PDB file of C-alpha atoms in Angstrom:
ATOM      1  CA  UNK F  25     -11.973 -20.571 -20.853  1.00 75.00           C
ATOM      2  CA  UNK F  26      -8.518 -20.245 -19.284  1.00 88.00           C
ATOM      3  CA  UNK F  27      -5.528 -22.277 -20.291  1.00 92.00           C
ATOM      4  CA  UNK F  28      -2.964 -22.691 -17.229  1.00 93.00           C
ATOM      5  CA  UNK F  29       0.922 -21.742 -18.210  1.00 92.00           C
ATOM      6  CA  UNK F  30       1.531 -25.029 -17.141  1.00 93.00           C
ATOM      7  CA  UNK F  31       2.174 -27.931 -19.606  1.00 93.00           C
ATOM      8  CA  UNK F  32       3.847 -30.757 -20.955  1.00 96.00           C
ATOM      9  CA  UNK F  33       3.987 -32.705 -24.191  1.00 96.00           C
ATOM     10  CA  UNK F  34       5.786 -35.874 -25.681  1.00 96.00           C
ATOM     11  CA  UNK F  35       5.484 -37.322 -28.943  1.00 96.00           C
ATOM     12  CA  UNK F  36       7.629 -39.808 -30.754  1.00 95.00           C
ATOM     13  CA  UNK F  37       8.135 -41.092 -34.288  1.00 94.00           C
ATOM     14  CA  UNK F  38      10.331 -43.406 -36.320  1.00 93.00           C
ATOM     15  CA  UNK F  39      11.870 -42.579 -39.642  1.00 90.00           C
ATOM     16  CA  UNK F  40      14.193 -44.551 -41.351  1.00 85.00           C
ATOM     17  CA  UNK F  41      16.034 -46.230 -38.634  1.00 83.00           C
ATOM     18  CA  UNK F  42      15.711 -43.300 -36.063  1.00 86.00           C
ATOM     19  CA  UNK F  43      13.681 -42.267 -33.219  1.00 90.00           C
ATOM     20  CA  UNK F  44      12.678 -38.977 -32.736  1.00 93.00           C
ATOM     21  CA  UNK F  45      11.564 -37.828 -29.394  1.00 95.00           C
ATOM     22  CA  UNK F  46       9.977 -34.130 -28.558  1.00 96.00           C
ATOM     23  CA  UNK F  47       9.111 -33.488 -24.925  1.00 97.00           C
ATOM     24  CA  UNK F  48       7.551 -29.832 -24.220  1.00 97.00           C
ATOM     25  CA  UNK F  49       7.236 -28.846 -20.703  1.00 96.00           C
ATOM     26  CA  UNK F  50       6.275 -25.182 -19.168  1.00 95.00           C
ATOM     27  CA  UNK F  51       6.248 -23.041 -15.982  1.00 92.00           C
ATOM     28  CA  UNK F  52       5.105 -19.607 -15.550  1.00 90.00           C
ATOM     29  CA  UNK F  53       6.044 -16.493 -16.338  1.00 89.00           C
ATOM     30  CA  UNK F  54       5.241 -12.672 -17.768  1.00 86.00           C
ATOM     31  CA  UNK F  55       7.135 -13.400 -21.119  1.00 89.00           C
ATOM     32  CA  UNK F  56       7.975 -16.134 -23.429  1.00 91.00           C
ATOM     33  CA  UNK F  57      11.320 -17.873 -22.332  1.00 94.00           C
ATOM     34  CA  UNK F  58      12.200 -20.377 -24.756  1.00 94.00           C
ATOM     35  CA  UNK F  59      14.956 -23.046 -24.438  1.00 95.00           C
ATOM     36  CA  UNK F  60      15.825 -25.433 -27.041  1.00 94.00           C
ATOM     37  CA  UNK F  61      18.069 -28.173 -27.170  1.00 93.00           C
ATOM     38  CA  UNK F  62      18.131 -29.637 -30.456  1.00 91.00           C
ATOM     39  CA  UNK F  63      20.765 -32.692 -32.296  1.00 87.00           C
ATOM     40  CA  UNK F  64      23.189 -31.032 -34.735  1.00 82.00           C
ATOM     41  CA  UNK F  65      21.564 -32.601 -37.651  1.00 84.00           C
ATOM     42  CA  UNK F  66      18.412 -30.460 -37.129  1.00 89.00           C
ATOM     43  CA  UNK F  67      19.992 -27.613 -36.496  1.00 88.00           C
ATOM     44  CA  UNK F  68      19.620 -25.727 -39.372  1.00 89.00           C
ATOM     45  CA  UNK F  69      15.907 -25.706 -38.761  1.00 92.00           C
ATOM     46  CA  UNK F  70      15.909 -24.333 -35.224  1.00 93.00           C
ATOM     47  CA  UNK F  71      14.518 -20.931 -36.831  1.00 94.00           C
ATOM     48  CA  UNK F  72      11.551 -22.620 -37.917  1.00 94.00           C
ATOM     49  CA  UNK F  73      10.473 -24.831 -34.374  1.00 95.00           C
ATOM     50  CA  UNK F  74      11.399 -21.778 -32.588  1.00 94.00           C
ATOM     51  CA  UNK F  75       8.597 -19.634 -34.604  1.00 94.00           C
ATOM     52  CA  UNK F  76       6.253 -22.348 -34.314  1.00 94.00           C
ATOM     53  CA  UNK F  77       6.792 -22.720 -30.778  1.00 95.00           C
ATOM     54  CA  UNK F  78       6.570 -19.050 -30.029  1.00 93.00           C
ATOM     55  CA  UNK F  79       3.439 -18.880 -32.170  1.00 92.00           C
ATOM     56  CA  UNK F  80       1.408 -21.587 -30.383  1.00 92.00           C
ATOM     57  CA  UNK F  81       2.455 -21.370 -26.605  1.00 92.00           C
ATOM     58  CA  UNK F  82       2.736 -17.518 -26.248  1.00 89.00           C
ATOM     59  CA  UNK F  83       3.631 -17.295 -22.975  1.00 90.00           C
ATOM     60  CA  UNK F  84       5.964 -19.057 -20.165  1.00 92.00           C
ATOM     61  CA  UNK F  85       9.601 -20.214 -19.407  1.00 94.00           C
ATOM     62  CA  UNK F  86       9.048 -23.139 -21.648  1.00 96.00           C
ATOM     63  CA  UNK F  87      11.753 -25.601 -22.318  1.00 96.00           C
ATOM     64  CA  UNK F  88      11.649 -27.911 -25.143  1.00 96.00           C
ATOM     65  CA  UNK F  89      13.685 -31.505 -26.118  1.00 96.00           C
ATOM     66  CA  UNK F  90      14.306 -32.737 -29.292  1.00 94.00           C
ATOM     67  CA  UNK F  91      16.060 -36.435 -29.324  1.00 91.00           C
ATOM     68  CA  UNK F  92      17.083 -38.088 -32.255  1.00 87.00           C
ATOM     69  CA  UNK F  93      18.165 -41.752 -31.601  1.00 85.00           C
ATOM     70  CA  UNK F  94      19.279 -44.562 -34.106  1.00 77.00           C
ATOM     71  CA  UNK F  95      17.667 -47.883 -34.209  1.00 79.00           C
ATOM     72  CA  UNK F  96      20.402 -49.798 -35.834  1.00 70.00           C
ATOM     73  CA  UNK F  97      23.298 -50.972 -35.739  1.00 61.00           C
ATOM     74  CA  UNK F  98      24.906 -49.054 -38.162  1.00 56.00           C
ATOM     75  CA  UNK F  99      27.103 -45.527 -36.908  1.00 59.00           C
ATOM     76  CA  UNK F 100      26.587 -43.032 -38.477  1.00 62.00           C
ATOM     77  CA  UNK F 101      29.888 -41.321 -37.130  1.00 69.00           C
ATOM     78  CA  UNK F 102      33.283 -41.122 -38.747  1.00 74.00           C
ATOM     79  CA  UNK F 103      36.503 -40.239 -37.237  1.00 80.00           C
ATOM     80  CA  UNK F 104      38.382 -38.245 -39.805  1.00 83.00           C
ATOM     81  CA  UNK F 105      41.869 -39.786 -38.962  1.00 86.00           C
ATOM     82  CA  UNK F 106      44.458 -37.560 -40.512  1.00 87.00           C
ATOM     83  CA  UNK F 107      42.764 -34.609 -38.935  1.00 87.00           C
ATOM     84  CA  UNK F 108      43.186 -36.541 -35.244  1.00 86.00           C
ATOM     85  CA  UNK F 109      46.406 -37.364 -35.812  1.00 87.00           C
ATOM     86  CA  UNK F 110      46.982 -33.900 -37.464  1.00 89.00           C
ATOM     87  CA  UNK F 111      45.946 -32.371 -34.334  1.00 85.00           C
ATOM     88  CA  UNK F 112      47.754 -34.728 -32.096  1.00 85.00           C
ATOM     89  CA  UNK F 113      51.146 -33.716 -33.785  1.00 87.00           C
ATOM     90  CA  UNK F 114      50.535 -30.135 -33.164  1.00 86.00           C
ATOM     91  CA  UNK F 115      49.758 -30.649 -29.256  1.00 82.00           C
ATOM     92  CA  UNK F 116      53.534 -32.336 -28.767  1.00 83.00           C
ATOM     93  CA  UNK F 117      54.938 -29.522 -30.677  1.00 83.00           C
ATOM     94  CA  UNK F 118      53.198 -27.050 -28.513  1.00 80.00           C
ATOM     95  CA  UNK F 119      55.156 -28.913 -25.681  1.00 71.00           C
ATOM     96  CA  UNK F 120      52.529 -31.584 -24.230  1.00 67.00           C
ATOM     97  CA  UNK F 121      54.079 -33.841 -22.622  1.00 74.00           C
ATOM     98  CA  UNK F 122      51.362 -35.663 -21.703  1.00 76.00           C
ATOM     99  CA  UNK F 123      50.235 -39.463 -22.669  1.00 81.00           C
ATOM    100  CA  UNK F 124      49.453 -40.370 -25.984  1.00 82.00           C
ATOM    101  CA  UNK F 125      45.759 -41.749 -24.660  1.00 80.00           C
ATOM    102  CA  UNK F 126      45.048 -38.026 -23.590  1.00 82.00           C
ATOM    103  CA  UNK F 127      46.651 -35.897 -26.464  1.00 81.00           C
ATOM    104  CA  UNK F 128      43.988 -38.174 -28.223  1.00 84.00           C
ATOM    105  CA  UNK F 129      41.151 -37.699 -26.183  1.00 83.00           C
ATOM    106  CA  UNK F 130      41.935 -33.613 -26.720  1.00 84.00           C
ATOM    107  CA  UNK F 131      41.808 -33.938 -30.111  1.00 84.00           C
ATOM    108  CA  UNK F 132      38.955 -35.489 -30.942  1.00 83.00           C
ATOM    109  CA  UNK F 133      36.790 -32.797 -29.293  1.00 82.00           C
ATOM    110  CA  UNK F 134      38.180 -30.187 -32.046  1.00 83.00           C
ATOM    111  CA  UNK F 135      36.162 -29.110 -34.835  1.00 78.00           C
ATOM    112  CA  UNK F 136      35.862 -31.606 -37.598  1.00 76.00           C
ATOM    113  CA  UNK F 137      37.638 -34.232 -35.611  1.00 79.00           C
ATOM    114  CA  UNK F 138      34.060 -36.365 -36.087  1.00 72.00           C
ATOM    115  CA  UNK F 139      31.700 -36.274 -39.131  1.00 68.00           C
ATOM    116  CA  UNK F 140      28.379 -37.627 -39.871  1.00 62.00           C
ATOM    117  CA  UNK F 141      27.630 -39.763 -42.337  1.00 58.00           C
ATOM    118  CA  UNK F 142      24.566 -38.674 -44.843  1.00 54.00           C
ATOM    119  CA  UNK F 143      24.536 -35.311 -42.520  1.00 58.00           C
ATOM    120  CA  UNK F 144      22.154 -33.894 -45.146  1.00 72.00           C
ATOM    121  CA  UNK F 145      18.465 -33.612 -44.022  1.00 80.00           C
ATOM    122  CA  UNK F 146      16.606 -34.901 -46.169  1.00 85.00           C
ATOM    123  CA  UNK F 147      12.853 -32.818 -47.266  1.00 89.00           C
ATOM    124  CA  UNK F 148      11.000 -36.107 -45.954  1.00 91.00           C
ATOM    125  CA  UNK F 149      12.723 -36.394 -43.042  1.00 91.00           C
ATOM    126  CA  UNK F 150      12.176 -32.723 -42.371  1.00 92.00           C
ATOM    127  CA  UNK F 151       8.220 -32.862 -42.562  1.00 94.00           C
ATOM    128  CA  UNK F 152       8.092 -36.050 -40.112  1.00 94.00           C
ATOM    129  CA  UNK F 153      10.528 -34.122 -37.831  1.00 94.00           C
ATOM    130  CA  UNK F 154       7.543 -31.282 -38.073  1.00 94.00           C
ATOM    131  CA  UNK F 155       4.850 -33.508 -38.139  1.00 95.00           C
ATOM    132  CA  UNK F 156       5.792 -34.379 -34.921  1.00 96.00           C
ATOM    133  CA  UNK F 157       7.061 -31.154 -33.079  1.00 96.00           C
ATOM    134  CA  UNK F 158       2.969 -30.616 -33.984  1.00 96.00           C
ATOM    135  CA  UNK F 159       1.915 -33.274 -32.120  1.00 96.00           C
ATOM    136  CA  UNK F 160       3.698 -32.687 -29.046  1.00 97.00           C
ATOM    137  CA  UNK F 161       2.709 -28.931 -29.125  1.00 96.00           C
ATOM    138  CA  UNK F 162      -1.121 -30.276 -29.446  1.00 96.00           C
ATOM    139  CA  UNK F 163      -0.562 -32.809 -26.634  1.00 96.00           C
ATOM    140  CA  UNK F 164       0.863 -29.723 -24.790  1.00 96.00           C
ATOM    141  CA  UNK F 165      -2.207 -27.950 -25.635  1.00 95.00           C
ATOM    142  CA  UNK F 166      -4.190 -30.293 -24.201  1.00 95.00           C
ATOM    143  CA  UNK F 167      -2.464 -30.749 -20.785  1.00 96.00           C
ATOM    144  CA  UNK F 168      -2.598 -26.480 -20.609  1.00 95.00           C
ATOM    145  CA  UNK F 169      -6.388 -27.609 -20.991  1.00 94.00           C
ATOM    146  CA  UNK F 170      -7.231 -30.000 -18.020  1.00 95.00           C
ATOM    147  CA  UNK F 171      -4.756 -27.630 -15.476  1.00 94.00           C
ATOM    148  CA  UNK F 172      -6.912 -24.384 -16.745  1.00 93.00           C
ATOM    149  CA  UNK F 173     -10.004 -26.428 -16.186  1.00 93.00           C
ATOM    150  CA  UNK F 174      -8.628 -27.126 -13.116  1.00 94.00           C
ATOM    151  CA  UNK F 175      -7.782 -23.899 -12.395  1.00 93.00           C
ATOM    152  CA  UNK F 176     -11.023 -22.492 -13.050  1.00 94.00           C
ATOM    153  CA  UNK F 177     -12.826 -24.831 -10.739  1.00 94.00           C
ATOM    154  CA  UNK F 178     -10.837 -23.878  -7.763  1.00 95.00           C
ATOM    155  CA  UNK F 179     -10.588 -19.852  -8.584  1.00 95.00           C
ATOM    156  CA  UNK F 180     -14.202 -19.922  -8.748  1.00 95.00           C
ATOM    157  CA  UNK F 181     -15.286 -21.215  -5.400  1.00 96.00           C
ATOM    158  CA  UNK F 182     -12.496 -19.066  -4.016  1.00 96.00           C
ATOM    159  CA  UNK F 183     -14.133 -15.975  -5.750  1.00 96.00           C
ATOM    160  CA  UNK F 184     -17.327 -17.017  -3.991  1.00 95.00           C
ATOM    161  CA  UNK F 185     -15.931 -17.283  -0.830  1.00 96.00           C
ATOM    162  CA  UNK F 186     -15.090 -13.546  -1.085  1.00 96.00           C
ATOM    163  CA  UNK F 187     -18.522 -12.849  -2.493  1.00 96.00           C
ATOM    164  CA  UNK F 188     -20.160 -14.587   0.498  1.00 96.00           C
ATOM    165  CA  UNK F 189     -17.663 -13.002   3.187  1.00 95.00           C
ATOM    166  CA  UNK F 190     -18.974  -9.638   1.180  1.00 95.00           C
ATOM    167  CA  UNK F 191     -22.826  -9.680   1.889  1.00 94.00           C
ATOM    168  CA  UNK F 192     -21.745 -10.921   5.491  1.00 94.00           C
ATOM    169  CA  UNK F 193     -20.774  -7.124   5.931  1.00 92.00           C
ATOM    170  CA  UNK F 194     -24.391  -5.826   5.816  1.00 88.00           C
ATOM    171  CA  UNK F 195     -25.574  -7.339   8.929  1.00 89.00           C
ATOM    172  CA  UNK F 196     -22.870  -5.608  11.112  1.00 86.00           C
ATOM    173  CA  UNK F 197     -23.219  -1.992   9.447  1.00 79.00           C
ATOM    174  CA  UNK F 198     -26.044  -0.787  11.454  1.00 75.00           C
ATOM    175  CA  UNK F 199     -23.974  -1.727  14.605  1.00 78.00           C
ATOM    176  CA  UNK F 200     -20.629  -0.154  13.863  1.00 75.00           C
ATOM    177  CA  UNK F 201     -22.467   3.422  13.554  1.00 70.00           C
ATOM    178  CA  UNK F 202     -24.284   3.759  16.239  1.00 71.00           C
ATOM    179  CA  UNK F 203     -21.452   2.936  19.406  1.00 73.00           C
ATOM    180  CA  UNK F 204     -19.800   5.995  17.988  1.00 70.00           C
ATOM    181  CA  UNK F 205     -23.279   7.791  18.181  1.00 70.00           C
ATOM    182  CA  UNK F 206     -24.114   7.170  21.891  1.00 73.00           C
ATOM    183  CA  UNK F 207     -19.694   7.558  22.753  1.00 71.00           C
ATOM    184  CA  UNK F 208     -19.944  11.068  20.962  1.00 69.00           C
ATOM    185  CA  UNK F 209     -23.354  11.644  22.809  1.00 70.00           C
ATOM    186  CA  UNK F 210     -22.107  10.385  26.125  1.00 73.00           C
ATOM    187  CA  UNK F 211     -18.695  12.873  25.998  1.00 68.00           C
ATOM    188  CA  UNK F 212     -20.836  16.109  24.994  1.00 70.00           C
ATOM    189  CA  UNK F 213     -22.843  15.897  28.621  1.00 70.00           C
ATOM    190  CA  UNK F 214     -19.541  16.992  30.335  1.00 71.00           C
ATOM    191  CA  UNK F 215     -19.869  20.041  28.421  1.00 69.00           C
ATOM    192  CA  UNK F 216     -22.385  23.014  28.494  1.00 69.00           C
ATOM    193  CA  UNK F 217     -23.146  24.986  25.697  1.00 70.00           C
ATOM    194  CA  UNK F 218     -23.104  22.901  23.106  1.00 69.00           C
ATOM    195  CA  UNK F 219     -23.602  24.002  19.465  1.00 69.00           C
ATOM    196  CA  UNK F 220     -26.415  21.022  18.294  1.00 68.00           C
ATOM    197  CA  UNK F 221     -26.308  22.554  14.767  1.00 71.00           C
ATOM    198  CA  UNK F 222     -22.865  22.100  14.764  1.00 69.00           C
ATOM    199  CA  UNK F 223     -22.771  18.621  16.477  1.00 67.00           C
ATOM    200  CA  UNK F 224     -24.607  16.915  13.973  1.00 68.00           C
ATOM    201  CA  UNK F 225     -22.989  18.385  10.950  1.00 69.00           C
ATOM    202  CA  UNK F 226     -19.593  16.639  12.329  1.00 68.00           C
ATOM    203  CA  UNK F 227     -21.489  13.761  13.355  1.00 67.00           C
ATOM    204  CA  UNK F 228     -22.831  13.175   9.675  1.00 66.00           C
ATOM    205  CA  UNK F 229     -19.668  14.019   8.467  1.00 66.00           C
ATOM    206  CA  UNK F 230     -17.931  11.697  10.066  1.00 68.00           C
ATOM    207  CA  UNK F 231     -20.274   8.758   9.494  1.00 65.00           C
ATOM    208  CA  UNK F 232     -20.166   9.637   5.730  1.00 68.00           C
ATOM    209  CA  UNK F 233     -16.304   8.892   6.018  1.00 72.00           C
ATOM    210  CA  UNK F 234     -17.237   5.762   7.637  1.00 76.00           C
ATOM    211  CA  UNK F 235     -19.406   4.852   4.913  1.00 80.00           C
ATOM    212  CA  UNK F 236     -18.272   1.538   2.819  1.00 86.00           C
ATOM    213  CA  UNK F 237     -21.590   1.219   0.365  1.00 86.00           C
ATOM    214  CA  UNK F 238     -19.196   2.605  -2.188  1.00 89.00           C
ATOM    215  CA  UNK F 239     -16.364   0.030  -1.509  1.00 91.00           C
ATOM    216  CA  UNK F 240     -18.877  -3.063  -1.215  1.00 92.00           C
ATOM    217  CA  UNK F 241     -20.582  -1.885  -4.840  1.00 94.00           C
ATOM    218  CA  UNK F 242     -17.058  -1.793  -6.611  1.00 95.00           C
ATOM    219  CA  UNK F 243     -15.941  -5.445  -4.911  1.00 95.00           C
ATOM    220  CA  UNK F 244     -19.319  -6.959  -6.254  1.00 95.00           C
ATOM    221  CA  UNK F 245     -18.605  -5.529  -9.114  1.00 96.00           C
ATOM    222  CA  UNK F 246     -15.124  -6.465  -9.733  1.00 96.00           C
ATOM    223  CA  UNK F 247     -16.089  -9.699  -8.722  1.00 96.00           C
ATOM    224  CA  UNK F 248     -18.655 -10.498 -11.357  1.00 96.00           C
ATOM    225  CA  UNK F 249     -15.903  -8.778 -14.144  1.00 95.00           C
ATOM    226  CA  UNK F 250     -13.641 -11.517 -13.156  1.00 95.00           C
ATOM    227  CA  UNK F 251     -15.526 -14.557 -13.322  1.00 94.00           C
ATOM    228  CA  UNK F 252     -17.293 -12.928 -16.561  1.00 94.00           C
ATOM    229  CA  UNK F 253     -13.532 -12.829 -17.649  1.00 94.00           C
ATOM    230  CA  UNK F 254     -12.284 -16.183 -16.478  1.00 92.00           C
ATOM    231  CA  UNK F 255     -15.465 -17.759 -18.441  1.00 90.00           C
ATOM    232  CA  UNK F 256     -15.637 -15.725 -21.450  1.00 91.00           C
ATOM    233  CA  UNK F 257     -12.090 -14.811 -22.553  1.00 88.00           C
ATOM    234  CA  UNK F 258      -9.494 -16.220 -24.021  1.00 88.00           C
ATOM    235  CA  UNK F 259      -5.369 -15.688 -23.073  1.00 87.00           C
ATOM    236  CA  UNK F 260      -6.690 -13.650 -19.900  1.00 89.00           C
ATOM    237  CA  UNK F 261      -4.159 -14.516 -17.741  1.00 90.00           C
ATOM    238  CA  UNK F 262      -2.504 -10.551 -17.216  1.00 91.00           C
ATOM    239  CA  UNK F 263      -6.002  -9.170 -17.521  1.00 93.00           C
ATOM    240  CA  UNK F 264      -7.562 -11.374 -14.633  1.00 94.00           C
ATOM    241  CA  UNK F 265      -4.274  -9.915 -12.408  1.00 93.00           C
ATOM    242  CA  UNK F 266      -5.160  -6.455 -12.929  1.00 95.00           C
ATOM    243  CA  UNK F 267      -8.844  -7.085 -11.531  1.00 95.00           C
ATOM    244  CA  UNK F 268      -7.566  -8.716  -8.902  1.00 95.00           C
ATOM    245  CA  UNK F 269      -5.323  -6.051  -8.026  1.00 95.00           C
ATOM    246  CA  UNK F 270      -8.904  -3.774  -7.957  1.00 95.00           C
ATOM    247  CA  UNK F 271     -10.157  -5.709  -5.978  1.00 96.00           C
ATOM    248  CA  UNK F 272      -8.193  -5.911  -3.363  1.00 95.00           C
ATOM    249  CA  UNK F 273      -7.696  -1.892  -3.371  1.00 95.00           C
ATOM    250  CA  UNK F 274     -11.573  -2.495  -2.860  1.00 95.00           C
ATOM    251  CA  UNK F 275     -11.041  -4.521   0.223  1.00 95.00           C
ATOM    252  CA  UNK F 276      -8.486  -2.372   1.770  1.00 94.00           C
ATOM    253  CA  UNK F 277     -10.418   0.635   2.014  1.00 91.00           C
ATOM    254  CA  UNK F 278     -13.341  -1.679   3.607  1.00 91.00           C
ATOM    255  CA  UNK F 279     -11.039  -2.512   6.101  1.00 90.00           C
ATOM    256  CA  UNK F 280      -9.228   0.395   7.390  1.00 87.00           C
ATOM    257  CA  UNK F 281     -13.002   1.694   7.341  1.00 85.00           C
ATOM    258  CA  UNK F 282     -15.016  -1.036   9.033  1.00 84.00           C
ATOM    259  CA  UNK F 283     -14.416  -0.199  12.520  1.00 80.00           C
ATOM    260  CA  UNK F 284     -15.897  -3.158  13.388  1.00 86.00           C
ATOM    261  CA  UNK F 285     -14.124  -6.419  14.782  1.00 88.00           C
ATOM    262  CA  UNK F 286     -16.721  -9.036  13.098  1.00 91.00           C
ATOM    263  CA  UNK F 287     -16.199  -7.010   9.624  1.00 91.00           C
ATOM    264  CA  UNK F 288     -12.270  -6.892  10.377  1.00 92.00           C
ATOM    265  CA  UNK F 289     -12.842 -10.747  10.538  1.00 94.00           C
ATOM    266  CA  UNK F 290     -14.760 -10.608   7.369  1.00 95.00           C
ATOM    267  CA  UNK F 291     -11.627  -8.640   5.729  1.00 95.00           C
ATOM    268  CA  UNK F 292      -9.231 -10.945   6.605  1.00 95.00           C
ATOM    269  CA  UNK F 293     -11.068 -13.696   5.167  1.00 96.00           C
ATOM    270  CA  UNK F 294     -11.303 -11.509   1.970  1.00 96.00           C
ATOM    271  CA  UNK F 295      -7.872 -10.947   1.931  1.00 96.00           C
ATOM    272  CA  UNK F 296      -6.553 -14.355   2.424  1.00 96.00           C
ATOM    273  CA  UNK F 297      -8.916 -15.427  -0.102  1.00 96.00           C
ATOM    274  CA  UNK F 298      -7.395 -13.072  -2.780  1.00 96.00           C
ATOM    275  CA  UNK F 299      -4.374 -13.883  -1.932  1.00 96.00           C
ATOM    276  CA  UNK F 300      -4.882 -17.552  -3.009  1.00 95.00           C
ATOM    277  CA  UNK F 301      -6.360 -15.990  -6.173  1.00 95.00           C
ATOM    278  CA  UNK F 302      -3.364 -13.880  -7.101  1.00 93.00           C
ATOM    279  CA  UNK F 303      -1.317 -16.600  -6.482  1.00 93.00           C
ATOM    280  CA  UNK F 304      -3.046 -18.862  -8.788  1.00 92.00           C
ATOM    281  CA  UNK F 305      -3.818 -16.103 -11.397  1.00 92.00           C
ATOM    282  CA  UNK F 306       0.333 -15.927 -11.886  1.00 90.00           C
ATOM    283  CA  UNK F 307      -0.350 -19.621 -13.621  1.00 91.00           C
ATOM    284  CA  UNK F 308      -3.088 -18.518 -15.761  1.00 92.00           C
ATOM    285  CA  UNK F 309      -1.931 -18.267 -19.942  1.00 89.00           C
TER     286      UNK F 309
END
C-alpha cells in the first residue's frame, strides 16, 4: 500500500468560548520540512505538536495552521497604559517629532505594550488543543490514503504498458540479426581469400554484443520487484525510485543495442512511460 506525500487535514473544536482551527496540508519532498504557525498562547507547547507531527507524517514540506479564535464578546487583550505612554515619552526625547497618533502606533508594537488576560493554559484546554491536532493529522492520514490509492492505480497500468512494450521486442529479434548477416556476407564477395574460420568467430562475436536476452530478463524482473513493492510495502516511496532508476539503466542498454527501428519505437515508448513513473514516484510517502 502506498501513501502519496500529498495531504491535507482540518479539524475544529470549541472550548470555552474559543475556536480552534488546525489545517495540515503537504507537498513533496526527500526530507521532512515542517512549518508551524501557532497563536502565542500555545506556544509553549510547540515542542510537543512538532514531535507529534514529525512522528506521524515522516516525510514532506508540510505546513501546518493552528487558529485560535474567540466566540465572545469579551477581549481578552489589555493595553498596559503606563508602559504606552512610558514608551511614548522616550520616542520625543529621542527627538521624534512626529504626531502623537504615530508615536502611539510605535509603541504599542513594543514588548509588553499588550497583555492577555488569563494567558495561562490551562491542562484541559491543553488536551482538547491535542485532541484535536489528532484529528486533523488522522483526517490527513486519510486524504494521503485516497491520493496513494490513486496513485497506485495509475503507476500500475503505466508499469504494464512497459511490460507489454517489453514482450513486443521478441517478435523483431530474429529480424535485426540477420540484415547484418547477409550485409557482412554480401561485402566479403569483393574479397578473395577469405579466412571462414575467422569470419564466423567475428560474426558470433558480434551478434553476442548485440544480444539483449540479458537486458529484457533484468526489465521483467525489475518490473515485477516494483509492483511487488508498490503492493506489499509500506513508506516505499525512496525504495520504488531506486528500482526505477534500474530499470531504466535496463532500457538504455536495450536501446543503444536494438538496432532495430520498430524496437527503437518500442524504447521510446518504454522510456516515456518511465518517465511518467519517476515523476509520480517523487509523490509517493
Amino acid at each position: 500500500m502506498i501513501l502519496s506525500m500529498t495531504g491535507f487535514g482540518r479539524a475544529e473544536t470549541v472550548y470555552e468560548g474559543k475556536k480552534i482551527t488546525i489545517d495540515i496540508k503537504s507537498l513533496n519532498s526527500k526530507n521532512f520540512d515542517l512549518n508551524v504557525k501557532i497563536p502565542l498562547r500555545y506556544k509553549e507547547k510547540e515542542f510537543d505538536i512538532r514531535k507529534l507531527l514529525n512522528d506521524k507524517i515522516l516525510r514532506g514540506k508540510v505546513d501546518c495552521y493552528i487558529n485560535c479564535e474567540s466566540l465572545e464578546d469579551n477581549n481578552d487583550v489589555k493595553i498596559n497604559q503606563d508602559v504606552v505612554k512610558n514608551y511614548m515619552n522616550q520616542l520625543r526625547e529621542v527627538g521624534s517629532d512626529a504626531p502623537e497618533f504615530e508615536l502611539l502606533k510605535m509603541a504599542v508594537r513594543m514588548p509588553d505594550a499588550l497583555s492577555t488576560k488569563n494567558s495561562d493554559l490551562e491542562e484541559n484546554e491543553w488536551k482538547t488543543l491535542l485532541e484535536t491536532v489528532e484529528n486533523s493529522i488522522s483526517k490527513f492520514i486519510e486524504f494521503r490514503q485516497t491520493e496513494g490509492n490513486n496513485l497506485a492505480v495509475e503507476i500500475e497500468k503505466i508499469v504494464q504498458n512497459i511490460e507489454y512494450n517489453l514482450n513486443q521486442v521478441a517478435q523483431y529479434e530474429e529480424e535485426r540479426i540477420q540484415p547484418i548477416k547477409d550485409r557482412y556476407q554480401a561485402a566479403l564477395k569483393n574479397f578473395e581469400n577469405i579466412d571462414e574460420t575467422r569470419y564466423y568467430q567475428e560474426m558470433v562475436y558480434f551478434v553476442e554484443k548485440l544480444d539483449i536476452s540479458e537486458e529484457k530478463v533484468r526489465l521483467s524482473q525489475h518490473i515485477k520487484y516494483y509492483l511487488e513493492v508498490m503492493r506489499n510495502e509500506d513508506f516505499n516511496g525512496k525504495k520504488l525510485g531506486f528500482i526505477a532508476q534500474e530499470m531504466g539503466r535496463e532500457i538504455n542498454t536495450l536501446g543503444s543495442k536494438a538496432n532495430h527501428s520498430e524496437i527503437q519505437k518500442l524504447v521510446v515508448e518504454m522510456k516515456d512511460d518511465l518517465e511518467k513513473i519517476k515523476e509520480q514516484t517523487l509523490n509517493i510517502l
